[in-house]
XYZ file of C-alpha atoms in Angstrom:
741
model
C 41.054 24.416 22.345
C 40.624 27.354 20.223
C 43.947 29.520 20.039
C 43.693 32.549 19.424
C 43.540 32.828 15.800
C 40.615 30.807 16.171
C 42.182 27.540 14.595
C 41.032 23.734 16.734
C 44.545 22.020 19.010
C 43.347 18.981 18.293
C 43.577 18.347 22.050
C 41.466 16.275 23.554
C 39.670 17.385 26.813
C 36.400 17.586 27.961
C 33.603 19.704 28.339
C 30.089 20.337 30.380
C 27.050 21.995 29.952
C 22.865 22.640 30.112
C 21.132 22.014 26.440
C 19.666 24.732 25.557
C 18.868 23.514 21.894
C 18.495 20.271 21.008
C 18.552 20.921 17.215
C 18.924 16.721 15.601
C 18.143 13.982 17.722
C 18.062 10.423 15.656
C 15.532 8.345 16.579
C 17.772 5.498 14.966
C 21.271 6.086 15.299
C 20.939 8.072 18.462
C 23.587 10.681 16.706
C 22.707 13.731 17.504
C 23.277 18.057 17.148
C 23.749 19.932 20.601
C 23.927 23.715 21.511
C 25.605 23.726 24.984
C 25.457 26.325 27.728
C 28.960 26.164 28.609
C 30.289 27.760 31.492
C 33.062 30.189 31.194
C 32.371 30.304 27.248
C 29.357 33.994 26.275
C 28.373 31.794 22.839
C 26.481 28.270 23.226
C 28.527 25.334 21.227
C 27.091 23.030 19.385
C 27.855 19.233 20.244
C 27.770 16.086 18.080
C 27.899 13.055 19.110
C 25.237 9.681 19.828
C 22.884 9.998 22.426
C 19.837 7.199 24.292
C 17.657 10.354 24.622
C 18.964 13.509 24.912
C 16.281 16.638 26.089
C 16.763 20.480 26.707
C 17.450 21.313 30.263
C 19.200 18.573 30.877
C 23.489 18.103 31.219
C 26.135 17.085 29.767
C 29.814 15.779 29.974
C 31.466 14.875 27.598
C 35.528 13.898 25.675
C 35.633 14.759 22.338
C 37.983 17.397 20.455
C 36.292 20.647 19.308
C 36.718 20.986 15.214
C 36.188 23.452 11.692
C 33.756 21.791 10.258
C 33.948 23.785 6.462
C 29.869 23.649 6.048
C 28.882 24.322 10.076
C 31.626 25.615 11.044
C 33.280 25.594 14.484
C 32.072 22.327 16.535
C 32.887 20.017 20.176
C 32.879 16.409 18.709
C 32.333 14.175 21.472
C 33.467 10.837 21.188
C 31.921 10.201 25.023
C 28.984 11.923 25.855
C 26.542 10.805 29.059
C 23.654 13.248 30.058
C 22.307 14.075 34.179
C 19.109 15.099 35.165
C 19.345 18.961 35.240
C 20.535 21.075 38.453
C 18.914 23.669 37.935
C 15.608 25.771 38.339
C 16.138 26.075 34.779
C 16.963 23.367 32.946
C 14.250 21.024 35.380
C 11.740 22.829 34.072
C 12.993 23.215 30.106
C 13.871 18.866 30.719
C 9.665 18.489 31.968
C 8.705 20.994 28.757
C 10.596 18.696 26.460
C 7.841 16.068 26.538
C 9.993 12.825 27.421
C 7.660 12.350 30.786
C 3.926 11.796 30.087
C 1.206 14.089 31.110
C 3.859 17.577 31.172
C 4.135 20.319 28.933
C 5.315 23.234 28.958
C 2.438 24.803 30.781
C 2.924 22.170 34.230
C 6.340 22.125 34.245
C 6.214 25.293 34.798
C 4.048 25.067 37.588
C 5.870 22.467 38.969
C 8.940 24.087 38.963
C 7.160 27.528 40.351
C 5.586 25.218 43.205
C 8.856 22.894 43.906
C 12.140 24.730 43.024
C 14.330 22.030 42.282
C 12.427 20.182 44.933
C 10.325 18.756 42.143
C 12.020 15.314 40.685
C 12.034 14.039 44.558
C 8.410 15.284 44.991
C 7.011 13.527 41.988
C 8.884 9.717 42.780
C 8.607 10.159 46.258
C 5.437 12.426 47.851
C 3.468 12.573 43.991
C 0.138 13.774 46.274
C 1.908 16.608 46.488
C 0.843 17.506 42.590
C -2.672 17.392 43.681
C -2.344 20.698 45.542
C -2.033 22.980 42.061
C -4.637 23.699 40.578
C -5.299 21.614 37.148
C -4.043 18.090 38.012
C -5.903 15.842 39.078
C -5.592 12.280 40.256
C -5.589 11.260 36.976
C -3.129 13.734 35.869
C -0.607 12.744 38.896
C -0.727 9.347 37.968
C -0.258 9.400 34.935
C 2.775 11.939 35.830
C 3.357 9.441 38.614
C 3.705 6.506 36.055
C 5.846 9.005 33.578
C 8.165 9.555 36.078
C 8.699 5.968 36.230
C 8.995 4.207 33.077
C 11.037 7.606 32.050
C 13.408 6.037 34.700
C 13.564 2.369 33.883
C 13.549 3.331 29.203
C 16.792 5.781 30.480
C 18.862 2.634 31.999
C 17.446 0.622 29.356
C 17.845 3.088 26.429
C 22.025 3.719 27.174
C 22.318 -0.267 27.358
C 20.988 -0.724 24.161
C 22.502 2.699 22.929
C 26.013 1.743 23.277
C 24.695 -1.596 20.625
C 23.371 0.428 17.921
C 19.423 0.939 19.206
C 18.187 3.828 18.879
C 15.224 4.877 21.889
C 11.493 4.154 19.475
C 13.097 1.051 19.512
C 14.426 1.637 22.806
C 10.525 2.038 24.534
C 9.130 -1.451 22.106
C 11.827 -2.832 23.871
C 11.258 -1.995 27.129
C 7.504 -2.204 25.952
C 7.736 -5.870 25.209
C 10.525 -7.050 27.895
C 9.457 -4.401 30.401
C 12.070 -4.431 33.465
C 14.006 -7.615 31.786
C 14.249 -5.903 28.826
C 18.354 -6.102 29.992
C 19.121 -9.677 30.960
C 16.482 -11.146 27.764
C 18.798 -8.762 25.121
C 21.688 -10.179 26.720
C 20.547 -13.595 27.129
C 19.695 -13.878 23.188
C 19.934 -10.839 21.081
C 18.488 -12.908 17.646
C 14.603 -12.342 19.901
C 14.715 -9.210 19.117
C 14.264 -9.749 15.350
C 11.792 -11.931 17.038
C 9.620 -10.310 18.911
C 10.333 -6.119 18.145
C 8.873 -4.829 15.034
C 11.908 -1.891 13.430
C 14.358 -4.497 14.645
C 15.475 -6.291 11.681
C 18.119 -9.226 12.092
C 21.470 -7.235 10.910
C 20.692 -4.504 13.952
C 20.135 -7.936 16.774
C 23.171 -9.809 14.705
C 25.542 -6.256 15.619
C 24.546 -6.620 18.847
C 25.787 -10.335 19.138
C 28.601 -10.286 17.981
C 28.807 -7.089 20.707
C 27.852 -9.253 23.322
C 30.785 -11.926 22.314
C 28.650 -14.763 20.457
C 31.052 -15.987 17.919
C 29.937 -14.922 13.991
C 30.790 -19.008 13.676
C 28.369 -20.335 16.315
C 25.240 -22.457 16.023
C 22.763 -19.872 17.562
C 23.419 -17.100 14.473
C 23.021 -19.987 12.338
C 19.719 -20.970 13.648
C 18.556 -17.327 13.395
C 20.209 -16.644 10.344
C 17.681 -19.108 9.203
C 14.937 -18.143 11.129
C 15.712 -14.531 9.077
C 15.313 -16.012 6.166
C 12.404 -17.666 5.690
C 10.987 -14.448 7.897
C 12.032 -11.970 5.001
C 10.663 -14.261 1.974
C 7.409 -14.507 3.633
C 7.799 -10.743 3.808
C 7.660 -11.435 0.990
C 4.674 -13.978 -0.110
C 6.317 -16.956 -0.264
C 5.707 -19.965 2.467
C 8.064 -22.237 2.023
C 11.954 -21.177 0.460
C 13.658 -24.634 -1.305
C 15.647 -26.807 1.064
C 19.053 -25.814 -1.436
C 17.821 -22.744 -1.459
C 17.947 -21.438 1.702
C 21.058 -23.065 2.116
C 22.177 -19.942 -0.665
C 20.694 -17.470 0.970
C 21.699 -18.452 4.457
C 25.584 -18.928 3.408
C 25.336 -15.960 1.961
C 23.396 -13.272 4.873
C 25.750 -14.908 7.562
C 29.359 -15.456 5.406
C 29.297 -18.839 6.887
C 30.078 -22.104 5.040
C 27.138 -24.625 3.840
C 27.675 -27.074 6.453
C 27.611 -24.966 9.538
C 23.805 -23.353 7.424
C 22.718 -26.924 7.252
C 24.130 -27.819 11.141
C 21.214 -24.694 11.972
C 18.945 -25.992 9.819
C 18.796 -29.588 11.034
C 18.752 -28.344 14.757
C 15.913 -25.765 14.080
C 13.884 -29.041 12.254
C 14.891 -31.416 15.884
C 13.549 -28.140 17.953
C 9.822 -27.469 15.644
C 10.319 -23.779 14.884
C 10.087 -24.910 11.029
C 9.318 -27.873 9.047
C 10.550 -29.681 6.212
C 8.119 -30.893 3.471
C 8.235 -32.934 0.287
C 6.822 -32.398 -2.894
C 7.511 -34.666 -6.584
C 11.262 -33.670 -6.082
C 11.299 -30.664 -3.983
C 12.752 -30.437 -0.779
C 10.734 -27.121 1.296
C 11.140 -26.023 4.278
C 8.625 -23.843 5.882
C 8.543 -21.736 9.314
C 6.097 -23.793 11.679
C 3.711 -21.051 11.606
C 2.850 -20.927 8.125
C 3.120 -24.757 7.417
C 0.531 -25.343 10.025
C -1.791 -22.079 9.055
C -1.887 -23.705 5.083
C -2.796 -27.662 6.114
C -5.618 -25.860 8.616
C -6.870 -24.143 5.956
C -7.484 -27.534 3.662
C -8.254 -28.819 7.040
C -11.497 -26.570 7.455
C -12.207 -26.283 3.934
C -12.376 -29.717 3.310
C -14.077 -30.362 7.012
C -17.160 -27.127 6.115
C -17.623 -28.699 2.217
C -17.931 -32.336 3.191
C -22.154 -31.940 4.630
C -23.052 -31.549 0.889
C -26.867 -29.812 1.556
C -29.643 -30.888 -1.043
C -28.704 -30.328 -4.691
C -31.249 -27.238 -6.614
C -31.793 -26.878 -10.161
C -30.994 -24.072 -11.790
C -35.100 -24.309 -13.010
C -35.811 -24.129 -8.509
C -33.184 -21.539 -8.069
C -35.098 -19.068 -10.743
C -38.200 -19.539 -8.627
C -36.869 -18.582 -5.564
C -34.540 -15.988 -6.922
C -38.122 -14.379 -7.987
C -40.238 -15.324 -5.384
C -37.340 -13.898 -3.493
C -36.174 -10.797 -4.856
C -38.017 -7.060 -4.310
C -35.410 -4.893 -3.382
C -32.385 -5.767 -5.879
C -33.238 -4.496 -8.817
C -36.349 -1.036 -9.237
C -38.673 -3.151 -10.804
C -38.469 -6.445 -8.529
C -36.947 -8.509 -11.214
C -33.333 -9.568 -11.308
C -32.265 -10.187 -15.197
C -28.567 -12.907 -15.009
C -26.632 -14.044 -17.616
C -26.298 -17.318 -17.998
C -22.744 -17.652 -16.392
C -24.492 -15.842 -13.790
C -27.744 -18.068 -13.587
C -24.519 -21.334 -13.303
C -22.736 -19.190 -10.612
C -25.770 -18.640 -8.942
C -27.481 -22.575 -8.594
C -23.227 -23.942 -8.297
C -23.327 -21.482 -4.733
C -26.619 -23.018 -3.913
C -25.414 -26.571 -4.748
C -21.857 -26.309 -1.913
C -20.817 -25.818 1.231
C -17.745 -23.822 -0.525
C -18.092 -21.511 -3.222
C -15.476 -19.278 -4.985
C -16.734 -16.444 -7.421
C -14.080 -15.048 -9.167
C -14.056 -12.466 -11.823
C -12.566 -8.674 -12.836
C -14.816 -5.178 -12.948
C -17.953 -4.984 -14.289
C -18.328 -7.979 -14.893
C -22.259 -8.490 -12.263
C -20.352 -9.492 -8.890
C -22.163 -7.582 -6.553
C -25.506 -8.518 -8.435
C -24.556 -11.930 -7.896
C -23.516 -11.922 -4.058
C -26.797 -9.802 -3.648
C -29.633 -13.016 -5.344
C -27.692 -15.716 -3.524
C -28.111 -13.733 0.096
C -32.190 -12.567 -1.017
C -31.963 -16.275 -1.224
C -30.357 -17.200 2.095
C -32.156 -13.966 3.367
C -35.149 -15.586 2.307
C -34.435 -18.951 4.053
C -34.211 -16.765 7.591
C -30.393 -17.761 8.053
C -27.787 -16.035 9.721
C -26.053 -13.532 7.479
C -21.987 -12.865 8.457
C -20.271 -10.798 5.867
C -17.158 -9.567 5.827
C -13.479 -8.270 4.503
C -10.311 -7.270 5.416
C -10.268 -4.320 5.192
C -12.412 -2.004 6.496
C -12.639 0.299 3.151
C -14.138 -2.596 1.562
C -16.241 -3.749 4.479
C -18.163 -0.974 3.606
C -18.280 -1.233 0.692
C -19.708 -4.401 0.877
C -22.676 -3.338 3.382
C -23.434 -0.290 0.988
C -23.179 -2.792 -1.801
C -25.815 -5.421 0.081
C -27.766 -3.551 2.122
C -26.619 -5.820 5.417
C -24.035 -4.493 7.821
C -20.445 -5.951 6.664
C -17.639 -6.131 9.531
C -13.601 -6.196 9.027
C -12.616 -10.442 10.163
C -10.422 -8.638 13.077
C -13.809 -7.578 14.050
C -16.077 -10.231 13.180
C -14.155 -12.292 15.013
C -13.749 -9.689 17.605
C -9.710 -9.999 18.891
C -9.291 -9.494 22.533
C -6.071 -8.088 24.153
C -6.717 -9.247 27.354
C -5.824 -13.104 26.070
C -4.327 -11.588 23.011
C -6.327 -14.069 20.413
C -9.339 -14.147 18.866
C -12.706 -14.748 20.737
C -14.159 -16.451 17.592
C -12.124 -19.507 17.189
C -12.011 -23.593 17.144
C -14.040 -23.502 20.517
C -16.204 -20.958 20.203
C -17.329 -20.667 16.537
C -19.877 -17.973 15.101
C -22.808 -17.732 15.487
C -24.238 -18.346 11.681
C -25.335 -19.785 9.267
C -23.418 -18.149 6.037
C -19.791 -16.109 5.896
C -19.904 -13.954 2.745
C -15.259 -13.105 2.487
C -14.796 -10.338 -0.266
C -12.238 -9.068 -1.908
C -9.772 -12.711 -0.733
C -7.931 -12.866 -3.176
C -6.158 -10.213 0.023
C -6.550 -12.391 2.597
C -2.889 -13.702 3.442
C -2.735 -17.176 4.886
C -2.506 -16.428 8.746
C -5.771 -14.422 8.091
C -7.466 -16.894 5.832
C -6.852 -19.733 9.041
C -7.956 -17.927 11.979
C -10.826 -17.876 10.400
C -11.944 -20.890 8.943
C -11.308 -22.288 12.688
C -14.123 -19.665 13.377
C -17.133 -21.102 11.257
C -19.147 -23.986 11.891
C -19.681 -27.201 9.847
C -23.186 -26.183 9.349
C -22.538 -23.302 7.634
C -21.551 -22.209 4.260
C -19.001 -20.027 2.783
C -18.723 -17.510 -0.250
C -15.345 -16.744 -1.110
C -15.187 -13.583 -3.831
C -12.399 -11.959 -5.141
C -10.655 -11.336 -8.520
C -7.541 -13.827 -9.036
C -6.025 -11.570 -11.407
C -5.400 -9.107 -8.914
C -2.257 -8.689 -6.987
C -1.534 -11.245 -4.036
C -1.714 -10.022 -0.217
C 0.959 -8.250 0.867
C 1.541 -11.139 3.510
C 2.254 -14.718 3.133
C 0.213 -17.367 1.009
C -1.114 -17.845 -2.558
C -4.350 -18.497 -1.091
C -7.543 -17.515 -3.488
C -5.321 -19.002 -6.675
C -4.941 -22.073 -4.903
C -8.087 -22.838 -4.086
C -8.497 -22.419 -7.899
C -5.398 -24.530 -8.845
C -6.359 -27.331 -6.613
C -9.842 -28.026 -8.261
C -11.310 -28.937 -5.357
C -13.473 -26.211 -4.616
C -16.754 -25.077 -6.645
C -15.323 -22.181 -8.674
C -17.659 -19.671 -10.570
C -15.684 -17.545 -13.216
C -18.361 -14.275 -14.363
C -16.297 -13.032 -17.154
C -18.937 -11.277 -19.135
C -19.248 -7.295 -18.839
C -22.066 -6.295 -18.705
C -23.654 -3.078 -20.697
C -23.852 -0.283 -17.938
C -20.051 -1.492 -17.218
C -18.959 -1.699 -20.766
C -19.781 1.909 -21.643
C -16.897 2.377 -18.526
C -13.339 3.225 -19.631
C -11.915 2.469 -16.360
C -13.774 -1.529 -16.696
C -13.164 -1.874 -20.233
C -9.651 -0.506 -20.139
C -8.406 -2.617 -17.020
C -9.460 -6.635 -18.333
C -7.555 -5.114 -21.936
C -4.561 -4.495 -19.887
C -5.707 -7.841 -17.720
C -5.284 -9.593 -21.944
C -2.546 -7.753 -22.134
C -3.542 -5.325 -24.514
C -2.826 -1.977 -24.902
C -5.795 0.314 -23.153
C -7.607 3.243 -25.350
C -5.563 6.485 -24.985
C -8.022 8.572 -26.779
C -8.607 11.558 -24.277
C -10.055 13.766 -28.199
C -13.010 13.202 -26.386
C -15.263 16.761 -26.224
C -16.926 14.749 -23.315
C -15.561 14.160 -19.870
C -14.224 10.444 -19.209
C -13.049 8.545 -16.655
C -9.884 7.583 -17.726
C -7.075 9.332 -18.853
C -3.313 9.168 -20.097
C -0.977 12.416 -19.060
C 2.245 11.809 -21.264
C 5.283 12.636 -19.271
C 9.315 11.675 -19.414
C 11.401 12.114 -16.967
C 10.359 12.429 -13.053
C 10.092 15.310 -12.379
C 7.943 15.910 -15.175
C 6.010 13.588 -13.580
C 6.231 14.478 -10.104
C 4.906 18.529 -11.128
C 2.395 16.963 -13.842
C 1.103 14.609 -10.838
C 1.026 17.621 -8.571
C -1.069 19.964 -10.163
C -3.783 17.901 -11.556
C -4.406 15.857 -7.761
C -4.354 19.731 -6.000
C -5.981 21.577 -8.814
C -7.420 19.913 -12.124
C -9.368 17.227 -10.598
C -11.203 19.128 -7.810
C -11.243 22.254 -10.498
C -12.740 20.028 -13.348
C -15.011 17.572 -11.250
C -15.232 18.402 -7.833
C -13.453 16.276 -6.010
C -11.325 16.668 -2.924
C -7.146 17.043 -2.892
C -6.948 14.102 -0.126
C -10.167 13.075 0.397
C -11.254 12.093 -2.708
C -8.375 11.727 -4.524
C -5.733 9.138 -3.492
C -1.873 8.831 -5.536
C -1.097 5.569 -5.649
C 2.419 4.548 -7.360
C 4.341 1.307 -8.372
C 7.032 1.631 -5.430
C 8.293 3.004 -1.791
C 11.190 4.007 -2.623
C 12.429 6.053 -5.656
C 11.526 9.550 -7.109
C 8.535 8.481 -7.482
C 7.859 6.337 -4.656
C 5.532 6.855 -1.755
C 7.930 8.320 0.833
C 8.411 11.419 -1.955
C 5.405 11.572 -3.312
C 4.359 12.346 0.411
C 6.404 15.061 1.412
C 5.674 16.763 -1.962
C 1.926 16.420 -1.213
C 1.658 16.877 2.248
C 3.331 21.218 1.083
C 0.502 21.710 -1.528
C -1.775 20.144 0.454
C -1.452 20.829 4.536
C 0.076 22.997 4.343
C -0.724 24.487 8.151
C 2.073 22.929 9.931
C 1.462 24.159 13.228
C 2.057 21.668 15.903
C 3.192 19.507 13.940
C 5.405 16.774 15.052
C 8.880 15.320 13.469
C 9.318 11.052 14.612
C 10.643 9.339 12.366
C 11.835 10.627 9.080
C 8.383 12.903 8.737
C 6.543 15.816 10.409
C 2.911 14.721 11.562
C 0.146 17.759 11.506
C -3.426 18.230 12.437
C -5.467 17.372 8.685
C -2.507 15.464 7.576
C -4.200 11.568 5.833
C -1.893 8.580 7.491
C -1.861 4.794 6.860
C -1.587 2.735 9.519
C 1.111 -0.126 8.362
C 0.667 -2.731 10.714
C -1.690 -5.038 13.000
C -2.498 -3.586 15.446
C -5.053 -5.278 17.287
C -5.136 -3.330 20.229
C -6.188 -0.275 18.460
C -8.174 -2.648 16.461
C -6.707 -0.979 13.413
C -4.824 -2.876 10.769
C -2.181 -2.359 8.136
C -3.594 -0.503 4.614
C -6.637 1.152 7.012
C -6.360 5.025 5.946
C -7.266 7.565 8.600
C -6.766 11.647 9.596
C -4.997 13.147 12.012
C -7.364 15.331 14.355
C -5.110 17.012 17.453
C -1.829 16.512 18.657
C -1.542 16.764 22.454
C 1.766 17.701 22.909
C 1.241 18.355 26.000
C 0.653 14.608 26.851
C 2.375 13.124 23.415
C -1.446 11.748 22.246
C -2.098 12.430 18.988
C -6.020 11.130 17.436
C -6.353 9.705 14.383
C -9.664 9.412 12.974
C -10.044 6.401 11.110
C -13.604 6.339 9.416
C -15.295 8.325 11.681
C -13.735 6.044 14.874
C -11.305 8.087 16.900
C -8.281 6.004 18.251
C -5.212 7.217 19.832
C -1.261 6.769 19.151
C 1.696 8.479 21.340
C 4.057 9.962 20.478
C 6.711 7.349 20.517
C 3.888 4.203 18.410
C 3.873 6.594 15.262
C 6.762 3.613 13.721
C 2.935 2.235 12.843
C 2.277 4.996 10.800
C 3.282 6.560 7.554
C 2.034 9.557 5.170
C -0.841 8.782 3.759
C -1.623 11.280 -0.015
C 0.501 8.734 -1.718
C 0.418 4.565 -1.108
C 2.445 1.946 -2.455
C -0.528 -0.050 -5.164
C 0.570 -3.136 -2.405
C -1.206 -0.918 -0.422
C -4.206 0.482 -1.778
C -5.515 -3.540 -1.612
C -9.056 -4.156 -0.612
C -9.877 -0.117 -1.087
C -12.236 1.712 -3.325
C -11.085 6.080 -3.926
C -13.565 8.350 -6.127
C -10.167 9.295 -8.331
C -6.439 6.997 -8.412
C -3.780 8.811 -10.570
C -1.293 6.557 -10.451
C 2.802 7.867 -11.968
C 4.691 5.713 -14.545
C 8.234 5.739 -15.131
C 10.901 2.929 -16.614
C 12.486 3.901 -12.850
C 9.800 0.985 -11.941
C 11.507 -1.222 -13.770
C 11.565 -3.794 -10.838
C 7.823 -2.981 -10.011
C 5.519 -2.255 -13.701
C 3.940 -5.725 -13.615
C 0.519 -6.469 -15.500
C -1.518 -7.468 -12.160
C 0.242 -4.815 -10.174
C -0.921 -1.990 -13.026
C -4.405 -4.093 -13.647
C -5.669 -4.114 -9.667
C -4.056 0.117 -9.053
C -6.965 0.876 -11.586
C -9.565 -1.210 -10.253
C -9.144 0.803 -7.352
C -10.423 3.922 -9.256
C -14.550 3.503 -9.026
C -15.472 7.377 -10.635
C -11.764 8.639 -12.369
C -8.430 6.847 -13.393
C -5.782 9.031 -14.355
C -2.590 7.364 -15.681
C 0.744 10.336 -15.379
C 4.331 8.995 -17.137
C 5.937 6.927 -20.171
C 4.516 5.324 -22.487
C 7.063 2.965 -22.382
C 6.515 2.059 -18.306
C 2.618 1.615 -19.498
C 3.210 -1.307 -22.434
C 6.937 -2.112 -20.247
C 3.958 -2.722 -16.919
C 1.208 -4.778 -19.339
C 3.083 -7.096 -21.819
C 5.191 -8.383 -17.776
C 3.630 -11.390 -17.111
C 6.010 -12.917 -14.894
C 4.692 -12.952 -12.012
C 6.907 -14.386 -9.718
C 4.851 -17.563 -8.206
C 4.892 -18.025 -4.409
C 6.092 -21.374 -3.267
C 2.604 -22.501 -1.256
C 1.396 -25.961 -0.867
C -2.039 -25.126 0.092
C -2.987 -26.636 -3.523
C -0.975 -29.029 -2.464
C -2.520 -29.661 0.749
C -6.156 -29.384 -0.337
C -5.396 -32.643 -3.076
C -3.447 -34.621 -0.201
C -5.468 -33.948 2.488
C -9.382 -34.264 -0.109
C -7.196 -37.892 -1.926
C -6.799 -39.627 1.800
C -10.859 -38.610 2.797
C -11.881 -40.143 -0.877
C -9.831 -43.201 0.202
C -11.570 -43.235 3.849
């Protein structure tokens, strides 16, 4: 209580009132700061506490104490905070206008309250047809309101349950969408399943819930879940497996358990079939079942496709065939191929499965066009694909033929949760050409190969020196290293490409040499290095370069044409921090913006999808632009390369701002201009192939801003961590088995 002098007594007491404003509410922790109108008090009272969900207009009951915070002044700190539906006309309108119920915003909230007063909740739940009497509410909106109200009631029950176990509102909604009305019983049954099924919930959160539900820290179910989690974490870092001894050590460290219990957990997981053991020479490797199966199946399908060899063709006949069919590859109708390209052409025509690898400017595109011309002359059915939308678009532009993402080529069917094209319904094609193959992980490559018929040829194109896939595996490098599949290495830089400093510097870096940083020539270059030492100096120069200098000097759009690529997501020069700074400069109109999952989103913002969403056909790495925010319906419309996709506000954890993205996320994309900040603060990520990948994303211009020491560190560091995979082993063993049979 507050005494006559304004001091706080610290006595526990109860407080009730209507929520006038939500000053802050964390979707993750549930912590909130509320401004509450309490009967008998003239001024609004600040209340802090934890609530699963909270909206203006709702009524609050809480227990706690008044405190006088040095920074924020007088507050009521609630130990227990419960929310009930509003009972006053004013409160009901505020609640409905808050956006908690899909289909109702401020405009329709006013209409509903004016028409039905305190009966509005009862009308929505029991007599929804009466809503149709209001102008502007048709049957579609009525159904949306009823559905939203029903869903909100169930979600609130689930959120209240989950909030007590540390799960925030956004995750609770996702749990409801995954498990439906059985969410609470599912969580009680096995909370560790949350980490497997729910994006955004990790093992630690599931473990906390499990302990609060009374599951012992030394239980076998926890050990088993910890083993799976350890393997999943390794998969997130690109590994398909873990050495047995390392897995025990990692699990014991994570769980704080004895080695014997970790071993017991592994044995039970092996017995249940969730994980697989494989002995390769002296090493016993442990795999998640799905990843083991994916690598094994990739080897099986590659050998299946490579078994039926085609009629051999000589170099002379290949060139003659090319001359007869090539009329549009070059302006004069003739194709000048280098010796290495001719060799690769003959290889591709003589092998059912062929890999073509090489850096920028070595003629991969011309070679692929030559191969496709010959196949087209034979009236072959051609399928072109790439892992990302931008890579597919670039492949289509370079070949003059339609190209799709791998996901769209295989046609995902949301009804069945899988691809329409698979081993039981294969593609109707005679050759499948896959560009940017270095970025394909084991799961996607397995799905693709299943769908390729045995009579078809397969052409894998990629730069093996780039970063490996974001997902698990080292598919392209393992295929090449196995020496089972025919591979052509293109190394000769063509005269036209050699005039580009982007190309020549990329090759210098790939050889471990410093790039040419001479910017003293008067003519415009396509590669610049701008020296800067501190993080603040690098940031300031980057903002000037992106927002002013490049647009003015090169005529490029700062959002559509320029992409900032950074080695890391976190840190002062990471993607998250740079996005905030770039958003301030490049999209200053934040009217109508919404704040969700720690970021502001407004119309005009550039965003990137960070997980695969098969229902929306939007995939990890796709970049789009927010074109509209409908706060009435809690909907955002995002344009992905001309295709408009709808997102609910609670789905925004699938997105991040994309003015700056990590170099890893840029794989498969190409931008007119690339700006890369480099600092020794990035030392954990400063690797040669990372820098090489970033530079090769630039088409017309690359600008590096930072420390020359950091540049040198990246170039000299070729300690790329070797991923633990077994595709090479499976290919070699399966090939031996085929030969002996």
